[in-house]
Amino acid sequence: MAGLLAWAADVVGAHGNNHELSEDRIPIVFAEDQRKYVQELDSKASSLSRSIQDLRLRLPSPDISRRLPHILAHSLASNAALALQLNAHSATKEQVFLIVLQFAMLKGYCMLAYKLLSISSSEEIEIHDEKLFGISEVGGGIKISMLKDKAESPALAELRKVTLQEENAAYEKAILNCENKLQERMQETDLLLQKLQVRHYFRINMEMDETEQTLMEELENAETALDVRQSGKSVKSVDASETPAEAGLDAEAAKSDILEKMDNKKKDMSSMEEIVKDLEKRWVQIQENALKQPTPAQREKLLDKQLHNLMEQLAAKQAQAEGLVGEIHLKEMELERLKGLWRMIESSNVEGNTARNRFGRSTSEKGSASTDYMVDKLPYSTGGRTEHQERLMLLRSAFVMYILFLNIVVLIKLSF
């Protein structure tokens, strides 16, 4: 049975181990079309394996995949899909292996027994009630021949072509998906680089602050050391005075350098403080201007209030005007009534005067005086009536002008 399995592994194309019964293997003899088909399958399998290796090379290193587990999952899924496609391409070899294995199992032969026994007649294998392959012994080997009609071979080839095209399309889709994922990862790396740059900038600022603090500490230490050395100069002898002088010069040089650095830092800080003060002043001015000038919403509210007040005033003035117009109309009606009465009285007076003149002018002085008094009284009364009418007309025109002036004022306020 071990020899049978080794022989099947050779058929599939795997690398079998060096077995002790390698000399007992029986070679398989294929037809020309079968050999070409197997070679095509081998070339496709090798191309797929090369493409898988290229994709694996394109994938990032394992440490990055461990840091990003979703990339590892996608790569494993793509590898599984490509492995399934490779297995689909090698399905024909597996079918041949299964057919030969089924034939050997049905006959109950193992490899050694199959070699010792002589097979004179060719055997046929039926799968799903169709004769597909024929196995016969030719020159110490096994020959597998197709028994299906030649008319059906183009249909099988077309079917295989369609399946291969579908598999290639799926493979291209998988490659496109992998490329899209790689682009997304590149974008993520760009974002990470930007974040790292920002962090580096903040780190540099922190380092500058730390260096400033260290320089301040060094300056203080140098000043203290200088004070100590100056205090100890009076105690030391003249012979040992040269070395402290040199040390003092070095300390003074270091102190001058540190002071220059500190001055530069102070200048930078003062310039920054001035800029901040200017910005604060501008901000205060902007806030004051914003408080002084009302917002559009506040302006709209004020204008609405003014309009409402003006409308109320206009309504009140119109009501007053209507009341005054009604009073004027009543006064005019009363005036007309009084005019009618005056005409009636005047006509009655005229009739009385004519009657008196008819009886004669030989009346008493008292009667003449009374008649003269009545006649003289007429112009006086008529003059009073005309003055009253003129006053009413002036009052009416003044009221109309007042209403017109109010309307003009309201229109001006609404326009502004």
PDB file of C-alpha atoms in Angstrom, residues 101-328:
ATOM      1  CA  LEU A 101      -6.647   4.371  -6.775  1.00  0.00           C
ATOM      2  CA  GLN A 102     -10.281   3.346  -7.168  1.00  0.00           C
ATOM      3  CA  PHE A 103      -9.313   0.895  -9.873  1.00  0.00           C
ATOM      4  CA  ALA A 104      -6.585  -0.638  -7.673  1.00  0.00           C
ATOM      5  CA  MET A 105      -8.935  -0.829  -4.698  1.00  0.00           C
ATOM      6  CA  LEU A 106     -11.640  -2.487  -6.748  1.00  0.00           C
ATOM      7  CA  LYS A 107      -9.211  -5.058  -8.064  1.00  0.00           C
ATOM      8  CA  GLY A 108      -7.583  -5.511  -4.643  1.00  0.00           C
ATOM      9  CA  TYR A 109      -4.036  -5.229  -5.996  1.00  0.00           C
ATOM     10  CA  CYS A 110      -1.040  -3.754  -4.271  1.00  0.00           C
ATOM     11  CA  MET A 111       2.013  -2.626  -6.222  1.00  0.00           C
ATOM     12  CA  LEU A 112       4.153  -5.730  -5.783  1.00  0.00           C
ATOM     13  CA  ALA A 113       1.262  -8.074  -6.511  1.00  0.00           C
ATOM     14  CA  TYR A 114       0.250  -5.922  -9.502  1.00  0.00           C
ATOM     15  CA  LYS A 115       3.808  -6.230 -10.919  1.00  0.00           C
ATOM     16  CA  LEU A 116       4.016  -9.983 -10.461  1.00  0.00           C
ATOM     17  CA  LEU A 117       0.596 -10.704 -11.942  1.00  0.00           C
ATOM     18  CA  SER A 118       0.199 -10.497 -15.688  1.00  0.00           C
ATOM     19  CA  ILE A 119      -2.569  -8.363 -17.063  1.00  0.00           C
ATOM     20  CA  SER A 120      -3.310  -9.390 -20.632  1.00  0.00           C
ATOM     21  CA  SER A 121      -6.614  -7.663 -21.204  1.00  0.00           C
ATOM     22  CA  SER A 122      -7.261  -3.947 -20.779  1.00  0.00           C
ATOM     23  CA  GLU A 123      -9.525  -2.845 -17.916  1.00  0.00           C
ATOM     24  CA  GLU A 124     -12.013  -0.048 -18.016  1.00  0.00           C
ATOM     25  CA  ILE A 125     -13.223   2.200 -15.194  1.00  0.00           C
ATOM     26  CA  GLU A 126     -16.784   3.497 -15.011  1.00  0.00           C
ATOM     27  CA  ILE A 127     -17.662   6.607 -12.951  1.00  0.00           C
ATOM     28  CA  HIS A 128     -21.273   7.786 -12.855  1.00  0.00           C
ATOM     29  CA  ASP A 129     -22.195   5.234 -15.528  1.00  0.00           C
ATOM     30  CA  GLU A 130     -19.776   6.775 -18.027  1.00  0.00           C
ATOM     31  CA  LYS A 131     -16.633   5.162 -19.417  1.00  0.00           C
ATOM     32  CA  LEU A 132     -14.009   7.845 -18.986  1.00  0.00           C
ATOM     33  CA  PHE A 133     -10.608   6.111 -18.795  1.00  0.00           C
ATOM     34  CA  GLY A 134      -9.146   2.840 -19.914  1.00  0.00           C
ATOM     35  CA  ILE A 135      -6.106   1.316 -18.204  1.00  0.00           C
ATOM     36  CA  SER A 136      -3.948  -1.253 -19.943  1.00  0.00           C
ATOM     37  CA  GLU A 137      -0.428  -2.624 -19.573  1.00  0.00           C
ATOM     38  CA  VAL A 138       1.972  -1.532 -22.285  1.00  0.00           C
ATOM     39  CA  GLY A 139       5.678  -2.477 -22.144  1.00  0.00           C
ATOM     40  CA  GLY A 140       5.769  -3.012 -18.393  1.00  0.00           C
ATOM     41  CA  GLY A 141       3.865   0.239 -17.730  1.00  0.00           C
ATOM     42  CA  ILE A 142       0.262   1.382 -17.400  1.00  0.00           C
ATOM     43  CA  LYS A 143      -1.427   3.334 -20.192  1.00  0.00           C
ATOM     44  CA  ILE A 144      -4.414   5.568 -19.380  1.00  0.00           C
ATOM     45  CA  SER A 145      -6.501   6.426 -22.421  1.00  0.00           C
ATOM     46  CA  MET A 146      -9.673   8.489 -22.823  1.00  0.00           C
ATOM     47  CA  LEU A 147     -12.711   6.411 -23.776  1.00  0.00           C
ATOM     48  CA  LYS A 148     -15.195   9.270 -24.141  1.00  0.00           C
ATOM     49  CA  ASP A 149     -16.305  10.302 -27.589  1.00  0.00           C
ATOM     50  CA  LYS A 150     -14.274  12.881 -29.410  1.00  0.00           C
ATOM     51  CA  ALA A 151     -17.396  14.908 -30.121  1.00  0.00           C
ATOM     52  CA  GLU A 152     -17.711  15.771 -26.442  1.00  0.00           C
ATOM     53  CA  SER A 153     -14.081  16.879 -25.928  1.00  0.00           C
ATOM     54  CA  PRO A 154     -14.579  20.448 -27.293  1.00  0.00           C
ATOM     55  CA  ALA A 155     -17.440  20.959 -24.842  1.00  0.00           C
ATOM     56  CA  LEU A 156     -15.226  19.842 -21.962  1.00  0.00           C
ATOM     57  CA  ALA A 157     -12.439  22.100 -23.179  1.00  0.00           C
ATOM     58  CA  GLU A 158     -14.849  25.033 -23.410  1.00  0.00           C
ATOM     59  CA  LEU A 159     -16.130  24.318 -19.908  1.00  0.00           C
ATOM     60  CA  ARG A 160     -12.592  24.152 -18.592  1.00  0.00           C
ATOM     61  CA  LYS A 161     -11.788  27.415 -20.391  1.00  0.00           C
ATOM     62  CA  VAL A 162     -14.785  29.165 -18.827  1.00  0.00           C
ATOM     63  CA  THR A 163     -13.855  27.915 -15.366  1.00  0.00           C
ATOM     64  CA  LEU A 164     -10.264  29.041 -15.844  1.00  0.00           C
ATOM     65  CA  GLN A 165     -11.423  32.495 -16.943  1.00  0.00           C
ATOM     66  CA  GLU A 166     -13.653  32.770 -13.892  1.00  0.00           C
ATOM     67  CA  GLU A 167     -10.790  31.686 -11.663  1.00  0.00           C
ATOM     68  CA  ASN A 168      -8.465  34.219 -13.292  1.00  0.00           C
ATOM     69  CA  ALA A 169     -11.057  36.977 -12.803  1.00  0.00           C
ATOM     70  CA  ALA A 170     -11.406  36.030  -9.150  1.00  0.00           C
ATOM     71  CA  TYR A 171      -7.619  35.997  -8.831  1.00  0.00           C
ATOM     72  CA  GLU A 172      -7.394  39.494 -10.379  1.00  0.00           C
ATOM     73  CA  LYS A 173     -10.074  40.745  -7.992  1.00  0.00           C
ATOM     74  CA  ALA A 174      -8.118  39.331  -5.085  1.00  0.00           C
ATOM     75  CA  ILE A 175      -4.976  41.096  -6.336  1.00  0.00           C
ATOM     76  CA  LEU A 176      -6.883  44.392  -6.668  1.00  0.00           C
ATOM     77  CA  ASN A 177      -8.220  44.007  -3.152  1.00  0.00           C
ATOM     78  CA  CYS A 178      -4.702  43.381  -1.885  1.00  0.00           C
ATOM     79  CA  GLU A 179      -3.446  46.491  -3.714  1.00  0.00           C
ATOM     80  CA  ASN A 180      -6.266  48.596  -2.241  1.00  0.00           C
ATOM     81  CA  LYS A 181      -5.427  47.320   1.214  1.00  0.00           C
ATOM     82  CA  LEU A 182      -1.770  48.162   0.626  1.00  0.00           C
ATOM     83  CA  GLN A 183      -2.714  51.713  -0.426  1.00  0.00           C
ATOM     84  CA  GLU A 184      -4.786  52.111   2.726  1.00  0.00           C
ATOM     85  CA  ARG A 185      -1.854  50.925   4.803  1.00  0.00           C
ATOM     86  CA  MET A 186       0.418  53.395   3.011  1.00  0.00           C
ATOM     87  CA  GLN A 187      -1.999  56.200   3.896  1.00  0.00           C
ATOM     88  CA  GLU A 188      -2.012  55.017   7.498  1.00  0.00           C
ATOM     89  CA  THR A 189       1.785  55.039   7.508  1.00  0.00           C
ATOM     90  CA  ASP A 190       1.757  58.632   6.183  1.00  0.00           C
ATOM     91  CA  LEU A 191      -0.565  59.669   9.010  1.00  0.00           C
ATOM     92  CA  LEU A 192       1.674  57.927  11.517  1.00  0.00           C
ATOM     93  CA  LEU A 193       4.700  59.740  10.097  1.00  0.00           C
ATOM     94  CA  GLN A 194       2.917  63.077  10.452  1.00  0.00           C
ATOM     95  CA  LYS A 195       2.053  62.271  14.059  1.00  0.00           C
ATOM     96  CA  LEU A 196       5.671  61.294  14.687  1.00  0.00           C
ATOM     97  CA  GLN A 197       6.842  64.603  13.217  1.00  0.00           C
ATOM     98  CA  VAL A 198       4.495  66.523  15.517  1.00  0.00           C
ATOM     99  CA  ARG A 199       5.732  64.549  18.503  1.00  0.00           C
ATOM    100  CA  HIS A 200       9.321  65.184  17.438  1.00  0.00           C
ATOM    101  CA  TYR A 201       8.602  68.917  17.290  1.00  0.00           C
ATOM    102  CA  PHE A 202       7.158  68.886  20.820  1.00  0.00           C
ATOM    103  CA  ARG A 203      10.085  66.810  22.011  1.00  0.00           C
ATOM    104  CA  ILE A 204      12.528  69.354  20.572  1.00  0.00           C
ATOM    105  CA  ASN A 205      10.712  72.131  22.420  1.00  0.00           C
ATOM    106  CA  MET A 206      10.914  70.147  25.632  1.00  0.00           C
ATOM    107  CA  GLU A 207      14.616  69.552  25.061  1.00  0.00           C
ATOM    108  CA  MET A 208      15.179  73.265  24.489  1.00  0.00           C
ATOM    109  CA  ASP A 209      13.443  74.050  27.771  1.00  0.00           C
ATOM    110  CA  GLU A 210      15.546  71.443  29.529  1.00  0.00           C
ATOM    111  CA  THR A 211      18.757  72.839  28.017  1.00  0.00           C
ATOM    112  CA  GLU A 212      17.747  76.309  29.159  1.00  0.00           C
ATOM    113  CA  GLN A 213      17.256  75.027  32.681  1.00  0.00           C
ATOM    114  CA  THR A 214      20.588  73.211  32.608  1.00  0.00           C
ATOM    115  CA  LEU A 215      22.320  76.368  31.359  1.00  0.00           C
ATOM    116  CA  MET A 216      20.770  78.329  34.191  1.00  0.00           C
ATOM    117  CA  GLU A 217      21.983  75.747  36.676  1.00  0.00           C
ATOM    118  CA  GLU A 218      25.464  75.783  35.146  1.00  0.00           C
ATOM    119  CA  LEU A 219      25.513  79.561  35.356  1.00  0.00           C
ATOM    120  CA  GLU A 220      24.557  79.476  39.003  1.00  0.00           C
ATOM    121  CA  ASN A 221      27.163  76.800  39.719  1.00  0.00           C
ATOM    122  CA  ALA A 222      29.830  78.811  37.894  1.00  0.00           C
ATOM    123  CA  GLU A 223      28.940  81.938  39.842  1.00  0.00           C
ATOM    124  CA  THR A 224      29.125  80.068  43.148  1.00  0.00           C
ATOM    125  CA  ALA A 225      32.444  78.481  42.165  1.00  0.00           C
ATOM    126  CA  LEU A 226      33.783  81.864  41.132  1.00  0.00           C
ATOM    127  CA  ASP A 227      32.766  83.384  44.439  1.00  0.00           C
ATOM    128  CA  VAL A 228      34.430  80.541  46.315  1.00  0.00           C
ATOM    129  CA  ARG A 229      37.621  80.929  44.308  1.00  0.00           C
ATOM    130  CA  GLN A 230      37.719  84.673  44.786  1.00  0.00           C
ATOM    131  CA  SER A 231      37.279  84.246  48.547  1.00  0.00           C
ATOM    132  CA  GLY A 232      40.076  81.649  48.634  1.00  0.00           C
ATOM    133  CA  LYS A 233      42.547  83.779  46.689  1.00  0.00           C
ATOM    134  CA  SER A 234      43.504  85.832  49.752  1.00  0.00           C
ATOM    135  CA  VAL A 235      44.428  82.694  51.699  1.00  0.00           C
ATOM    136  CA  LYS A 236      46.559  81.053  48.991  1.00  0.00           C
ATOM    137  CA  SER A 237      50.243  81.830  48.522  1.00  0.00           C
ATOM    138  CA  VAL A 238      51.843  83.788  45.713  1.00  0.00           C
ATOM    139  CA  ASP A 239      53.376  80.696  44.083  1.00  0.00           C
ATOM    140  CA  ALA A 240      50.016  78.965  43.756  1.00  0.00           C
ATOM    141  CA  SER A 241      48.252  82.076  42.529  1.00  0.00           C
ATOM    142  CA  GLU A 242      48.867  81.407  38.808  1.00  0.00           C
ATOM    143  CA  THR A 243      46.731  78.254  38.505  1.00  0.00           C
ATOM    144  CA  PRO A 244      43.615  79.774  40.139  1.00  0.00           C
ATOM    145  CA  ALA A 245      44.019  82.784  37.858  1.00  0.00           C
ATOM    146  CA  GLU A 246      43.875  80.528  34.800  1.00  0.00           C
ATOM    147  CA  ALA A 247      40.925  78.668  36.256  1.00  0.00           C
ATOM    148  CA  GLY A 248      39.254  82.023  36.952  1.00  0.00           C
ATOM    149  CA  LEU A 249      39.825  83.078  33.335  1.00  0.00           C
ATOM    150  CA  ASP A 250      38.268  79.838  32.093  1.00  0.00           C
ATOM    151  CA  ALA A 251      35.351  80.313  34.435  1.00  0.00           C
ATOM    152  CA  GLU A 252      34.937  83.909  33.255  1.00  0.00           C
ATOM    153  CA  ALA A 253      34.979  82.760  29.613  1.00  0.00           C
ATOM    154  CA  ALA A 254      32.390  80.068  30.347  1.00  0.00           C
ATOM    155  CA  LYS A 255      30.370  82.593  32.291  1.00  0.00           C
ATOM    156  CA  SER A 256      30.498  85.073  29.402  1.00  0.00           C
ATOM    157  CA  ASP A 257      29.334  82.384  26.963  1.00  0.00           C
ATOM    158  CA  ILE A 258      26.497  81.386  29.253  1.00  0.00           C
ATOM    159  CA  LEU A 259      25.564  85.042  29.740  1.00  0.00           C
ATOM    160  CA  GLU A 260      25.481  85.573  25.968  1.00  0.00           C
ATOM    161  CA  LYS A 261      23.214  82.551  25.577  1.00  0.00           C
ATOM    162  CA  MET A 262      21.004  83.811  28.365  1.00  0.00           C
ATOM    163  CA  ASP A 263      20.849  87.266  26.773  1.00  0.00           C
ATOM    164  CA  ASN A 264      19.798  85.737  23.465  1.00  0.00           C
ATOM    165  CA  LYS A 265      17.152  83.682  25.220  1.00  0.00           C
ATOM    166  CA  LYS A 266      15.933  86.757  27.093  1.00  0.00           C
ATOM    167  CA  LYS A 267      15.737  88.735  23.855  1.00  0.00           C
ATOM    168  CA  ASP A 268      13.711  85.976  22.226  1.00  0.00           C
ATOM    169  CA  MET A 269      11.432  85.776  25.246  1.00  0.00           C
ATOM    170  CA  SER A 270      10.983  89.562  25.329  1.00  0.00           C
ATOM    171  CA  SER A 271      10.107  89.626  21.614  1.00  0.00           C
ATOM    172  CA  MET A 272       7.614  86.833  22.125  1.00  0.00           C
ATOM    173  CA  GLU A 273       6.119  88.653  25.120  1.00  0.00           C
ATOM    174  CA  GLU A 274       5.755  91.843  23.061  1.00  0.00           C
ATOM    175  CA  ILE A 275       4.009  89.923  20.315  1.00  0.00           C
ATOM    176  CA  VAL A 276       1.678  88.325  22.857  1.00  0.00           C
ATOM    177  CA  LYS A 277       0.929  91.733  24.420  1.00  0.00           C
ATOM    178  CA  ASP A 278       0.157  93.226  21.006  1.00  0.00           C
ATOM    179  CA  LEU A 279      -2.173  90.355  20.239  1.00  0.00           C
ATOM    180  CA  GLU A 280      -3.875  90.758  23.621  1.00  0.00           C
ATOM    181  CA  LYS A 281      -4.348  94.490  23.002  1.00  0.00           C
ATOM    182  CA  ARG A 282      -5.829  93.805  19.583  1.00  0.00           C
ATOM    183  CA  TRP A 283      -8.134  91.205  21.066  1.00  0.00           C
ATOM    184  CA  VAL A 284      -9.301  93.642  23.762  1.00  0.00           C
ATOM    185  CA  GLN A 285      -9.948  96.312  21.125  1.00  0.00           C
ATOM    186  CA  ILE A 286     -11.903  93.858  19.009  1.00  0.00           C
ATOM    187  CA  GLN A 287     -13.996  92.856  22.014  1.00  0.00           C
ATOM    188  CA  GLU A 288     -14.651  96.507  22.923  1.00  0.00           C
ATOM    189  CA  ASN A 289     -15.688  97.297  19.357  1.00  0.00           C
ATOM    190  CA  ALA A 290     -17.937  94.269  19.331  1.00  0.00           C
ATOM    191  CA  LEU A 291     -19.554  95.407  22.592  1.00  0.00           C
ATOM    192  CA  LYS A 292     -19.990  98.974  21.333  1.00  0.00           C
ATOM    193  CA  GLN A 293     -21.448  97.978  18.011  1.00  0.00           C
ATOM    194  CA  PRO A 294     -24.603  95.919  18.392  1.00  0.00           C
ATOM    195  CA  THR A 295     -24.916  92.692  16.579  1.00  0.00           C
ATOM    196  CA  PRO A 296     -27.254  92.329  13.570  1.00  0.00           C
ATOM    197  CA  ALA A 297     -29.714  90.436  15.739  1.00  0.00           C
ATOM    198  CA  GLN A 298     -29.744  93.238  18.320  1.00  0.00           C
ATOM    199  CA  ARG A 299     -30.180  95.834  15.578  1.00  0.00           C
ATOM    200  CA  GLU A 300     -33.062  93.892  14.159  1.00  0.00           C
ATOM    201  CA  LYS A 301     -34.708  93.685  17.587  1.00  0.00           C
ATOM    202  CA  LEU A 302     -34.292  97.452  18.158  1.00  0.00           C
ATOM    203  CA  LEU A 303     -35.728  98.260  14.741  1.00  0.00           C
ATOM    204  CA  ASP A 304     -38.644  95.919  15.401  1.00  0.00           C
ATOM    205  CA  LYS A 305     -39.348  97.664  18.714  1.00  0.00           C
ATOM    206  CA  GLN A 306     -39.157 101.111  17.102  1.00  0.00           C
ATOM    207  CA  LEU A 307     -41.422 100.015  14.284  1.00  0.00           C
ATOM    208  CA  HIS A 308     -43.917  98.583  16.763  1.00  0.00           C
ATOM    209  CA  ASN A 309     -43.937 101.810  18.791  1.00  0.00           C
ATOM    210  CA  LEU A 310     -44.331 103.933  15.674  1.00  0.00           C
ATOM    211  CA  MET A 311     -47.170 101.750  14.459  1.00  0.00           C
ATOM    212  CA  GLU A 312     -48.904 102.137  17.825  1.00  0.00           C
ATOM    213  CA  GLN A 313     -48.415 105.908  17.728  1.00  0.00           C
ATOM    214  CA  LEU A 314     -49.708 106.041  14.173  1.00  0.00           C
ATOM    215  CA  ALA A 315     -52.768 104.017  15.129  1.00  0.00           C
ATOM    216  CA  ALA A 316     -53.447 106.351  18.076  1.00  0.00           C
ATOM    217  CA  LYS A 317     -53.014 109.438  15.881  1.00  0.00           C
ATOM    218  CA  GLN A 318     -55.289 107.951  13.249  1.00  0.00           C
ATOM    219  CA  ALA A 319     -57.928 107.294  15.917  1.00  0.00           C
ATOM    220  CA  GLN A 320     -57.575 110.891  17.118  1.00  0.00           C
ATOM    221  CA  ALA A 321     -57.803 112.122  13.545  1.00  0.00           C
ATOM    222  CA  GLU A 322     -60.922 110.075  12.934  1.00  0.00           C
ATOM    223  CA  GLY A 323     -62.460 111.517  16.143  1.00  0.00           C
ATOM    224  CA  LEU A 324     -61.584 115.067  15.088  1.00  0.00           C
ATOM    225  CA  VAL A 325     -62.958 114.481  11.598  1.00  0.00           C
ATOM    226  CA  GLY A 326     -66.187 113.233  13.156  1.00  0.00           C
ATOM    227  CA  GLU A 327     -66.362 116.305  15.386  1.00  0.00           C
ATOM    228  CA  ILE A 328     -65.693 118.560  12.404  1.00  0.00           C
TER     229      ILE A 328
END
